[in-house]
Amino acid sequence: MKRLTALFLAVCMALSASVLALADGTGTETKGYLVLGEDLTSTELETVLSFLQVEDMDDYVVSYTTNEQEHEAFDSYLSASVVGSRALSSILLVPGEEGDGISVTSYNITYCTVEMYQNALISAGVEDVAIYIAAPSAVSGTCALVSAMNAYSTLTGEEISEASADAAVDELVTTGELGDAIGSNDTAAELIALLKQQLLEQDLNEDELSEAIDNACEEMGVAIDDELKQKIIDLLLKLKETDIDVDALAQQAGQLYDKISETMDSMGITRESALNFFQKALQFVQNLLSSLFGSGE
């Protein structure tokens, strides 16, 4: 697989001025959750912290991701050369307010795009965080996805399920393959996000997913072979079994509509219908919980 070359530079990294102190599980105040690649040299660490605008590591909850953890997550999907032999990409996770969604900013990441990270993290169950990703030099960025999920688990005190984590990794890699095939990382991420929305909105089966992929590819002016198409179908069926946060996906649907509104219009998807579906899904869950557990008096 060719390495993707898109590099997304930051436009809003004013962390020092804008981040409120937060409390971790021990009650200690922290500015965020810093997860570093374990194999960074002291010079590389200095470079990464500079990108992340971290002046004092003591202000953050700090942990590390190992190359072994990378390989455990990605070896079923990527060649060892893409994953690499050193854990270098690192992340700073800053919790946001409810409804903020997931924002991603990256430096020196060549395989994973911002949209790929966002899509994968939504599938993993992550929500309402700002994530800043950096490496000392150009790397694939696979370590950062593992780090982001680890940081979110630390933040919430709950482990991301193995199934959700695997789906997130699968989505990241499949989107990368799609980007290689059609020549655009952005279009690949948009296509996968669009299909995820249709999957949840219409509860598509395998045959219907195949048709939806054909329609989406035609509308977006791209072509893929049968092998890649089947990989996308398998991914979507896997995602169907995970607990995707519909609120986060609703917000993403609105952002996606702004970027590819013509395509969504042609497929009968309006901004209102996209957002209304997810709002109804949330209300259904709330009503179900209320009926099961009562009013809580």
Coordinates of C-alpha atoms in Angstrom, one line a residue:
M1 CA 0.0 0.0 0.0
K2 CA 1.3 3.4 -0.9
R3 CA 1.8 5.8 1.9
L4 CA -0.7 8.7 1.8
T5 CA 1.0 12.1 1.6
A6 CA -1.6 14.6 2.8
L7 CA -0.4 16.8 5.7
F8 CA -2.9 18.8 7.6
L9 CA -1.5 21.9 9.3
A10 CA -3.1 23.5 12.3
V11 CA -5.0 26.7 12.3
C12 CA -6.1 26.9 15.9
M13 CA -3.5 25.5 18.4
A14 CA -3.9 28.2 21.1
L15 CA -4.1 25.6 23.9
S16 CA -2.3 27.5 26.6
A17 CA -4.9 30.3 26.5
S18 CA -8.0 28.4 25.9
V19 CA -7.9 25.1 27.8
L20 CA -9.5 25.0 31.3
A21 CA -8.0 22.9 34.0
L22 CA -9.6 19.5 34.2
A23 CA -9.6 16.9 36.9
D24 CA -8.3 13.4 36.3
G25 CA -9.4 10.2 38.1
T26 CA -7.2 11.1 41.1
G27 CA -8.6 14.6 41.5
T28 CA -5.4 16.2 40.2
E29 CA -6.0 19.2 38.0
T30 CA -4.8 18.7 34.4
K31 CA -4.8 20.5 31.1
G32 CA -5.4 17.3 29.1
Y33 CA -4.2 13.8 28.4
L34 CA -0.8 13.4 26.8
V35 CA 0.1 10.0 25.3
L36 CA 3.6 9.8 23.9
G37 CA 5.2 7.3 21.6
E38 CA 7.5 5.2 23.8
D39 CA 10.4 5.3 21.4
L40 CA 10.9 9.0 21.2
T41 CA 14.4 10.2 21.9
S42 CA 14.9 13.2 24.1
T43 CA 15.4 15.4 21.0
E44 CA 12.3 14.0 19.3
L45 CA 10.3 14.4 22.4
E46 CA 11.2 18.1 22.5
T47 CA 10.1 18.5 18.9
V48 CA 6.8 16.7 19.6
L49 CA 6.0 18.8 22.7
S50 CA 6.8 21.9 20.7
F51 CA 4.2 20.9 18.1
L52 CA 1.7 20.2 20.8
Q53 CA 2.5 23.4 22.6
V54 CA 3.2 21.6 25.8
E55 CA 5.5 23.5 28.0
D56 CA 5.4 21.5 31.2
M57 CA 4.5 17.7 31.1
D58 CA 3.6 17.9 34.8
D59 CA 0.4 19.8 33.8
Y60 CA -0.9 16.8 32.0
V61 CA -1.9 13.2 32.6
V62 CA 1.0 11.4 30.8
S63 CA 1.1 7.8 29.5
Y64 CA 2.9 6.0 26.7
T65 CA 2.0 3.8 23.7
T66 CA 4.4 1.1 22.6
N67 CA 5.3 -0.3 19.2
E68 CA 4.0 -3.6 20.4
Q69 CA 0.6 -2.1 21.0
E70 CA 0.6 -0.7 17.5
H71 CA 1.4 -4.0 15.9
E72 CA -1.3 -5.7 18.0
A73 CA -3.8 -3.3 16.6
F74 CA -2.7 -3.0 13.0
D75 CA -0.8 -6.2 12.0
S76 CA -4.0 -7.8 10.7
Y77 CA -4.6 -4.9 8.4
L78 CA -1.3 -3.3 7.4
S79 CA 2.2 -4.4 6.5
A80 CA 4.9 -4.1 9.1
S81 CA 6.6 -1.5 7.0
V82 CA 3.7 0.9 7.4
V83 CA 3.3 0.3 11.1
G84 CA 7.0 0.7 11.6
S85 CA 9.4 -0.5 14.3
R86 CA 9.2 2.6 16.6
A87 CA 6.3 4.2 18.4
L88 CA 6.7 7.9 17.6
S89 CA 3.4 9.6 16.8
S90 CA 1.9 11.2 20.0
I91 CA -1.3 12.9 20.9
L92 CA -2.7 15.5 23.3
L93 CA -6.4 15.0 24.1
V94 CA -8.3 17.9 25.5
P95 CA -11.9 17.1 26.7
G96 CA -14.6 19.4 25.3
E97 CA -18.1 20.4 26.1
E98 CA -21.1 18.2 25.2
G99 CA -21.9 18.6 21.5
D100 CA -18.4 19.8 20.5
G101 CA -17.7 16.7 18.5
I102 CA -14.3 15.5 17.5
S103 CA -11.7 17.9 16.1
V104 CA -8.3 16.7 15.0
T105 CA -5.1 18.6 14.1
S106 CA -2.0 16.8 12.9
Y107 CA 1.7 17.4 12.2
N108 CA 4.1 15.2 10.3
I109 CA 1.5 12.4 9.7
T110 CA 1.6 10.9 6.2
Y111 CA -0.7 7.9 6.3
C112 CA -3.7 9.0 8.4
T113 CA -5.7 12.1 7.4
V114 CA -7.7 14.3 9.8
E115 CA -10.9 12.9 8.4
M116 CA -9.7 9.3 8.7
Y117 CA -9.0 9.8 12.4
Q118 CA -12.3 11.5 13.0
N119 CA -14.3 8.7 11.3
A120 CA -12.4 6.0 13.1
L121 CA -12.7 7.6 16.5
I122 CA -16.4 8.1 16.1
S123 CA -16.7 4.4 15.4
A124 CA -14.6 3.6 18.5
G125 CA -17.1 5.6 20.6
V126 CA -15.0 8.7 21.2
E127 CA -16.9 12.0 21.5
D128 CA -16.5 15.7 22.3
V129 CA -12.7 16.0 22.4
A130 CA -10.0 18.0 20.6
I131 CA -7.1 15.8 19.6
Y132 CA -3.7 17.1 18.5
I133 CA -1.3 14.7 16.9
A134 CA 2.4 15.2 16.2
A135 CA 5.5 13.2 15.3
P136 CA 9.1 14.4 15.2
S137 CA 9.3 13.6 11.4
A138 CA 7.1 12.2 8.7
V139 CA 5.5 8.9 10.0
S140 CA 2.3 6.9 9.2
G141 CA 0.5 8.0 12.4
T142 CA -0.9 4.6 13.3
C143 CA 0.5 4.9 16.9
A144 CA -1.7 8.0 17.3
L145 CA -5.0 6.2 16.8
V146 CA -4.0 3.7 19.5
S147 CA -2.9 6.6 21.7
A148 CA -6.1 8.5 21.2
M149 CA -8.2 5.5 22.2
N150 CA -6.0 5.0 25.3
A151 CA -6.3 8.6 26.3
Y152 CA -10.1 8.6 25.9
S153 CA -10.3 5.5 28.1
T154 CA -8.2 7.3 30.8
L155 CA -10.5 10.3 30.5
T156 CA -13.7 8.4 30.9
G157 CA -12.5 5.6 33.1
E158 CA -14.0 3.1 30.7
E159 CA -12.2 0.8 28.3
I160 CA -13.1 1.0 24.6
S161 CA -14.4 -2.4 23.7
E162 CA -12.2 -4.7 21.7
A163 CA -14.9 -4.8 18.9
S164 CA -15.1 -1.0 18.7
A165 CA -11.3 -0.6 18.7
D166 CA -10.9 -3.2 16.0
A167 CA -13.7 -1.5 13.9
A168 CA -11.9 1.8 14.2
V169 CA -8.6 0.3 13.1
D170 CA -10.3 -1.5 10.2
E171 CA -12.0 1.7 9.2
L172 CA -8.8 3.7 9.2
V173 CA -7.0 1.2 7.0
T174 CA -9.9 0.6 4.6
T175 CA -10.3 4.3 4.1
G176 CA -6.6 4.5 3.4
E177 CA -6.9 1.8 0.7
L178 CA -9.9 3.5 -0.8
G179 CA -7.9 6.8 -0.9
D180 CA -5.1 5.1 -2.7
A181 CA -7.5 3.5 -5.2
I182 CA -9.4 6.7 -6.1
G183 CA -6.5 9.2 -5.6
S184 CA -8.1 11.3 -2.9
N185 CA -7.9 10.8 0.8
D186 CA -10.6 13.5 1.4
T187 CA -13.0 11.9 -1.0
A188 CA -12.4 8.5 0.5
A189 CA -13.2 9.7 4.0
E190 CA -16.3 11.5 2.8
L191 CA -17.5 8.4 1.0
I192 CA -17.1 6.2 4.1
A193 CA -18.8 8.7 6.3
L194 CA -21.7 9.0 3.8
L195 CA -22.1 5.2 3.7
K196 CA -22.0 5.0 7.5
Q197 CA -24.8 7.5 7.7
Q198 CA -26.9 5.5 5.1
L199 CA -26.1 2.3 7.0
L200 CA -27.6 3.5 10.3
E201 CA -30.4 5.5 8.7
Q202 CA -31.7 2.7 6.5
D203 CA -30.4 -0.4 8.3
L204 CA -29.0 -1.8 5.1
N205 CA -28.2 -5.4 4.5
E206 CA -25.2 -6.7 2.5
D207 CA -27.0 -6.5 -0.9
E208 CA -28.3 -3.1 -0.1
L209 CA -24.9 -1.9 1.0
S210 CA -23.4 -3.1 -2.3
E211 CA -26.0 -1.0 -4.2
A212 CA -25.4 2.0 -1.9
I213 CA -21.6 1.8 -2.6
D214 CA -22.2 1.6 -6.4
N215 CA -24.6 4.6 -6.2
A216 CA -22.2 6.7 -4.0
C217 CA -19.2 5.9 -6.2
E218 CA -21.2 6.9 -9.3
E219 CA -22.4 10.1 -7.7
M220 CA -18.9 11.0 -6.5
G221 CA -17.3 10.1 -9.8
V222 CA -15.0 7.4 -8.6
A223 CA -14.5 3.7 -9.4
I224 CA -13.3 0.8 -7.2
D225 CA -12.7 -2.9 -7.9
D226 CA -14.8 -5.8 -6.5
E227 CA -12.2 -6.7 -3.9
L228 CA -12.1 -3.2 -2.3
K229 CA -15.9 -3.0 -2.6
Q230 CA -16.2 -6.2 -0.5
K231 CA -13.7 -4.8 2.1
I232 CA -15.9 -1.8 2.4
I233 CA -19.0 -3.9 2.8
D234 CA -17.3 -6.1 5.4
L235 CA -16.3 -2.9 7.3
L236 CA -19.8 -1.5 7.3
L237 CA -21.3 -4.7 8.5
K238 CA -18.8 -4.7 11.3
L239 CA -19.6 -1.2 12.2
K240 CA -23.3 -2.1 12.2
E241 CA -22.6 -4.3 15.2
T242 CA -20.7 -1.6 17.2
D243 CA -22.2 1.1 19.4
I244 CA -21.6 4.1 17.1
D245 CA -22.4 7.4 18.9
V246 CA -25.3 8.7 16.8
D247 CA -25.0 12.2 18.2
A248 CA -21.4 12.5 17.0
L249 CA -22.3 11.0 13.7
A250 CA -25.2 13.5 13.4
Q251 CA -22.8 16.4 13.8
Q252 CA -20.5 14.8 11.3
A253 CA -23.4 14.5 8.9
G254 CA -24.0 18.3 9.0
Q255 CA -20.3 18.9 8.3
L256 CA -20.3 16.4 5.5
Y257 CA -23.3 17.9 3.9
D258 CA -21.5 21.2 3.6
K259 CA -18.6 19.5 1.7
I260 CA -20.6 17.2 -0.6
S261 CA -24.1 18.7 -0.6
E262 CA -24.6 18.1 -4.3
T263 CA -23.9 14.4 -3.9
M264 CA -26.1 14.0 -0.9
D265 CA -29.0 15.9 -2.6
S266 CA -28.8 13.5 -5.5
M267 CA -29.0 10.6 -3.2
G268 CA -32.1 12.0 -1.5
I269 CA -30.3 13.1 1.7
T270 CA -30.9 16.6 3.0
R271 CA -29.2 18.3 5.9
E272 CA -32.6 18.2 7.7
S273 CA -33.2 14.5 7.1
A274 CA -29.7 13.6 8.1
L275 CA -29.8 15.4 11.4
N276 CA -33.5 14.5 12.1
F277 CA -32.7 10.8 11.8
F278 CA -30.0 11.0 14.5
Q279 CA -32.1 13.2 16.7
K280 CA -34.9 10.6 16.4
A281 CA -32.5 7.8 17.1
L282 CA -31.4 9.5 20.3
Q283 CA -35.0 10.1 21.4
F284 CA -35.8 6.5 20.8
V285 CA -32.9 5.4 23.1
Q286 CA -33.9 7.9 25.7
N287 CA -37.5 6.7 25.6
L288 CA -36.4 3.0 25.8
L289 CA -34.3 3.7 28.8
S290 CA -37.1 5.6 30.5
S291 CA -39.5 2.7 29.9
L292 CA -37.1 0.2 31.2
F293 CA -35.9 2.0 34.3
G294 CA -38.8 4.4 35.1
S295 CA -38.6 8.1 35.8
G296 CA -35.9 7.9 38.4
E297 CA -38.0 9.4 41.2

